[in-house]
DNA sequence: GCTACTTCTTGTCAGTTTGACAAAAACATA
DNA sequence: TATGTTTTTGTCAAACTGACAAGAAGTAGC
């Protein structure tokens, strides 16, 4: 098995990005319309090959994001999601892709870049249900990304990353409901959040969010990164949305 | 940015394996002594390059494990741990490595294979403390693997994978204590395990494990894969081992 | 201004789970 | 038979959860 002059094979490495955000209380994922073959015209995750053999994966991820969607996301924290190496996932040959996950606050509509004919936010439901078909194995990547986001919401203070610099507890609840795909009791949620030490900090006085109702207090992200004890996600019910009552 | 005839760079892809097991109530990791440069003679994780460009990552992982450590681990379930791509992690040039994690029951002492001068189990404490130095960035990979195993023990029935086909609840507790690095109250642990539906199933009558004391009942792994509610790992205390009382 | 309506926030209460610990059960050994 | 060890079953107060009532603080309609 070990010839004297055996050379290991070189592989094409790519990165793919799952960028999640909340719009109108629904979870959305950033997709681009592919401008080149293969899958030209199909929806796909932003991403692409390394530019040169010394480029790091995160650097490539940031670069592709900037190229394909002009979003100014310097501060975006990319979390490694996984490696996708199924032979045959790319018709061009063996391409191994490293997927990254990022959670973004309400972002502006992106505009198209170089390789992508169009870029925009799409509701994740459409992707999960298969109503919206994606190129390559990107549907699986999105599925994995959402699942990862779900568990991260349980154990880390990530939810605040979905919100702006200040937010209300109801905003936070919207995040949990959208990502977990179920509704929660506002009163129990309120209690749980406020009891979790260091999760959120008061930020100024109340302000109205909706046109009506009692104005909610404002908070900002606290120092705590890891939630202990964790937020416990209620057991999933067979039918989609879980009623709070 | 998009020349007409730009070719993406090809990268060397490798796999590394973190195989954890329990020996004498201590967590051990499988290491090999490198038989070739670089880091010849140093301890390292089993692993290596893809053999050909069509080989899948898991296939490569299984192959390397068999080559370097003759362990019969067909049934070993490999979990993707992460990608390590720090430029400069390998003096030979740009090598991107995909790490896999596996949990093994009490295994026999492995024997050396082709590329590895020697293979054997080493206590993870030695690696974490830095007493035992590893090649490349393998210490970080081991650290990440253990951390992953810790959270997996919380949320999945993985602990039974450390044990043989049948085991006692005390055996299971040993697993949790070794991986979490703390001691737990046997009575509360017993209650929690038995209350978690589908985690373990009774397996025959009692049998003696230690030479003394009341014989423990035997159990085998149950159908449940995901633990809900999870086993909650007590908050870490500043000093290493956490006393149960 | 007054009433209705909405949303946010604070409580209440019974049931469950946790952490700490006592004590019985079931063996081996001296 | 007495002693020691380990496993297993309980006990009890404290903390937490899920379901729900009700007060607080605004806007909108009349």
Coordinates of C-alpha atoms in Angstrom, one line a residue, chain A:
Chain A
X1 CA 0.0 0.0 0.0
X2 CA 2.9 2.4 0.5
X3 CA 4.8 2.8 -2.8
X4 CA 7.9 4.8 -2.5
X5 CA 6.7 7.6 -4.6
X6 CA 3.0 7.8 -4.0
X7 CA 1.4 11.2 -4.1
X8 CA -1.8 12.0 -2.3
X9 CA -4.6 13.3 -4.6
X10 CA -5.5 16.9 -4.6
X11 CA -9.1 17.8 -4.1
X12 CA -11.2 20.9 -5.0
X13 CA -12.3 22.6 -1.8
X14 CA -15.3 24.9 -1.6
X15 CA -17.2 26.8 1.0
X16 CA -20.9 27.3 1.4
X17 CA -22.7 29.7 3.7
X18 CA -26.0 29.3 5.5
X19 CA -26.9 32.8 6.6
X20 CA -30.1 32.9 8.6
X21 CA -32.1 35.9 9.6
X22 CA -35.6 36.9 10.8
X23 CA -38.0 38.8 8.6
X24 CA -41.6 39.4 9.6
X25 CA -41.2 36.7 12.3
X26 CA -40.2 34.1 9.8
X27 CA -36.9 32.5 9.5
X28 CA -35.2 33.2 6.2
X29 CA -32.0 32.0 4.5
X30 CA -29.8 33.9 2.1
X31 CA -29.9 32.4 -1.4
X32 CA -28.4 33.4 -4.7
X33 CA -29.5 32.5 -8.2
X34 CA -26.6 30.8 -9.9
X35 CA -25.3 32.6 -12.9
X36 CA -23.1 29.9 -14.3
X37 CA -23.3 26.2 -14.9
X38 CA -23.9 23.8 -13.3
X39 CA -27.4 24.5 -12.0
X40 CA -27.5 27.8 -13.8
X41 CA -30.6 29.7 -12.8
X42 CA -31.3 27.6 -9.8
X43 CA -31.3 28.8 -6.2
X44 CA -28.2 28.0 -4.2
X45 CA -26.3 28.9 -1.1
X46 CA -23.7 31.6 -1.5
X47 CA -20.2 30.0 -1.7
X48 CA -17.5 28.9 -4.0
X49 CA -14.0 27.6 -4.4
X50 CA -10.9 28.7 -2.5
X51 CA -9.2 31.4 -4.5
X52 CA -5.7 30.2 -4.0
X53 CA -4.2 27.2 -2.1
X54 CA -3.2 29.4 0.9
X55 CA -6.6 31.0 1.5
X56 CA -8.2 29.9 4.8
X57 CA -11.7 28.6 4.7
X58 CA -13.2 31.4 6.8
X59 CA -11.5 34.0 4.6
X60 CA -12.9 32.3 1.5
X61 CA -16.3 32.3 3.1
X62 CA -16.2 36.0 3.9
X63 CA -14.9 36.8 0.4
X64 CA -17.6 34.8 -1.4
X65 CA -20.3 36.5 0.8
X66 CA -19.0 39.9 -0.2
X67 CA -18.6 39.0 -3.8
X68 CA -22.0 37.4 -4.2
X69 CA -24.1 39.6 -2.0
X70 CA -22.5 42.9 -1.2
X71 CA -23.7 42.5 2.4
X72 CA -21.4 44.3 4.8
X73 CA -21.0 41.5 7.3
X74 CA -17.5 42.0 8.6
X75 CA -18.8 41.3 12.1
X76 CA -20.6 38.2 11.2
X77 CA -19.5 35.3 13.2
X78 CA -19.2 32.2 11.1
X79 CA -19.6 28.9 12.8
X80 CA -18.4 25.8 11.1
X81 CA -21.3 23.6 10.2
X82 CA -19.9 20.5 8.6
X83 CA -18.2 19.0 5.6
X84 CA -20.1 17.7 2.6
X85 CA -18.2 15.3 0.5
X86 CA -20.7 13.0 -1.0
X87 CA -19.0 11.9 -4.3
X88 CA -21.4 13.0 -7.0
X89 CA -22.7 16.0 -5.2
X90 CA -21.1 18.2 -7.8
X91 CA -21.4 17.2 -11.5
X92 CA -18.1 18.9 -12.2
X93 CA -16.3 16.1 -10.3
X94 CA -15.1 15.6 -6.8
X95 CA -15.8 18.8 -4.8
X96 CA -15.6 18.8 -1.0
X97 CA -17.5 21.7 0.6
X98 CA -17.2 23.1 4.1
X99 CA -20.4 24.7 5.2
X100 CA -20.5 27.7 7.6
X101 CA -23.4 29.0 9.6
X102 CA -24.1 32.6 10.6
X103 CA -27.0 34.3 12.4
X104 CA -27.7 37.8 11.3
X105 CA -29.9 40.5 12.6
X106 CA -32.4 42.1 10.3
X107 CA -30.4 42.9 7.3
X108 CA -31.1 45.0 4.2
X109 CA -32.1 43.3 0.9
X110 CA -28.8 42.2 -0.7
X111 CA -28.0 43.1 -4.3
X112 CA -26.5 40.8 -6.9
X113 CA -22.8 40.4 -7.2
X114 CA -20.5 38.9 -9.6
X115 CA -21.2 35.2 -9.9
X116 CA -24.8 35.4 -8.7
X117 CA -27.5 36.6 -11.0
X118 CA -29.6 37.6 -8.0
X119 CA -29.4 37.3 -4.2
X120 CA -32.2 37.5 -1.7
X121 CA -33.8 36.2 1.5
X122 CA -36.1 33.2 1.1
X123 CA -38.3 31.7 3.9
X124 CA -36.8 28.5 5.2
X125 CA -40.2 26.8 5.1
X126 CA -40.1 26.8 1.3
X127 CA -36.7 25.1 1.3
X128 CA -37.5 22.5 4.0
X129 CA -40.8 21.6 2.4
X130 CA -39.1 21.2 -1.0
X131 CA -41.3 23.8 -2.6
X132 CA -38.1 25.7 -3.4
X133 CA -35.5 23.5 -4.9
X134 CA -31.9 24.2 -4.4
X135 CA -28.8 23.3 -6.3
X136 CA -26.4 20.5 -5.3
X137 CA -27.0 19.1 -1.8
X138 CA -27.8 22.6 -0.5
X139 CA -31.2 21.6 0.9
X140 CA -29.5 19.2 3.2
X141 CA -27.0 21.8 4.2
X142 CA -29.8 24.3 5.0
X143 CA -31.6 21.6 7.0
X144 CA -28.5 20.9 9.0
X145 CA -27.9 24.6 9.6
X146 CA -31.3 25.2 10.9
X147 CA -31.0 22.2 13.2
X148 CA -27.7 23.5 14.4
X149 CA -29.3 26.9 15.1
X150 CA -32.0 25.3 17.1
X151 CA -29.7 23.6 19.5
X152 CA -27.5 26.7 19.7
X153 CA -30.5 28.7 20.8
X154 CA -30.9 26.2 23.6
X155 CA -27.3 26.4 24.9
X156 CA -26.0 29.8 23.9
X157 CA -27.1 33.4 24.0
X158 CA -27.1 33.3 20.2
X159 CA -30.7 34.5 20.0
X160 CA -29.6 38.1 20.7
X161 CA -27.5 37.9 17.5
X162 CA -30.7 37.8 15.5
X163 CA -31.8 41.1 17.1
X164 CA -30.4 44.6 16.7
X165 CA -28.4 46.3 19.5
X166 CA -31.4 46.6 21.6
X167 CA -34.6 44.5 21.7
X168 CA -37.5 43.6 23.8
X169 CA -38.2 40.2 25.4
X170 CA -41.0 39.7 22.9
X171 CA -38.4 40.2 20.1
X172 CA -36.4 37.5 21.6
X173 CA -39.4 35.3 21.9
X174 CA -40.1 35.8 18.2
X175 CA -36.6 34.5 17.5
X176 CA -37.1 31.4 19.5
X177 CA -40.5 30.8 18.0
X178 CA -39.4 31.2 14.4
X179 CA -36.3 29.1 14.7
X180 CA -37.9 26.4 16.9
X181 CA -41.0 26.5 14.8
X182 CA -43.4 26.6 17.7
X183 CA -45.2 29.1 19.9
X184 CA -44.3 29.6 23.5
X185 CA -46.1 31.1 26.4
X186 CA -45.0 34.7 26.7
X187 CA -45.3 34.8 30.5
X188 CA -43.2 31.7 31.1
X189 CA -40.7 32.8 28.5
X190 CA -40.4 36.2 30.1
X191 CA -39.8 34.6 33.5
X192 CA -37.2 32.2 32.2
X193 CA -35.2 34.8 30.3
X194 CA -35.1 37.2 33.2
X195 CA -34.0 34.5 35.5
X196 CA -31.1 33.4 33.3
X197 CA -28.4 35.5 34.8
X198 CA -26.3 37.6 32.4
X199 CA -28.4 36.7 29.3
X200 CA -29.8 40.2 28.8
X201 CA -29.2 43.6 30.4
X202 CA -31.7 46.5 30.8
X203 CA -31.1 49.1 28.1
X204 CA -32.8 52.4 28.8
X205 CA -36.5 53.0 29.1
X206 CA -39.5 51.5 27.5
X207 CA -40.5 52.2 23.9
X208 CA -43.4 51.2 21.8
X209 CA -42.8 48.5 19.3
X210 CA -46.2 47.8 18.1
X211 CA -48.6 50.7 17.6
X212 CA -50.7 49.4 20.4
X213 CA -50.3 47.8 23.8
X214 CA -48.1 48.5 26.8
X215 CA -44.6 49.6 25.7
X216 CA -42.0 47.0 26.3
X217 CA -38.7 47.5 28.1
X218 CA -35.6 47.5 26.1
X219 CA -32.6 45.2 26.7
X220 CA -29.3 44.5 25.2
X221 CA -27.1 41.3 25.0
X222 CA -25.5 40.4 28.3
X223 CA -22.0 39.1 28.9
X224 CA -23.1 35.5 29.2
X225 CA -22.3 33.4 26.1
X226 CA -23.2 29.9 27.4
X227 CA -26.6 29.5 28.9
X228 CA -26.6 27.4 32.1
X229 CA -29.1 26.0 32.7
X230 CA -30.1 25.8 29.1
X231 CA -33.3 26.9 27.5
X232 CA -35.2 23.7 27.1
X233 CA -37.0 23.2 23.8
X234 CA -40.4 21.6 24.3
X235 CA -40.8 18.2 22.8
X236 CA -41.8 18.4 19.2
X237 CA -45.4 17.8 18.4
X238 CA -46.5 15.9 15.2
X239 CA -48.3 18.9 13.8
X240 CA -46.2 21.8 12.7
X241 CA -46.9 24.8 14.9
X242 CA -47.2 24.0 18.6
X243 CA -50.0 25.9 20.3
X244 CA -49.0 27.7 23.5
X245 CA -52.2 26.7 25.2

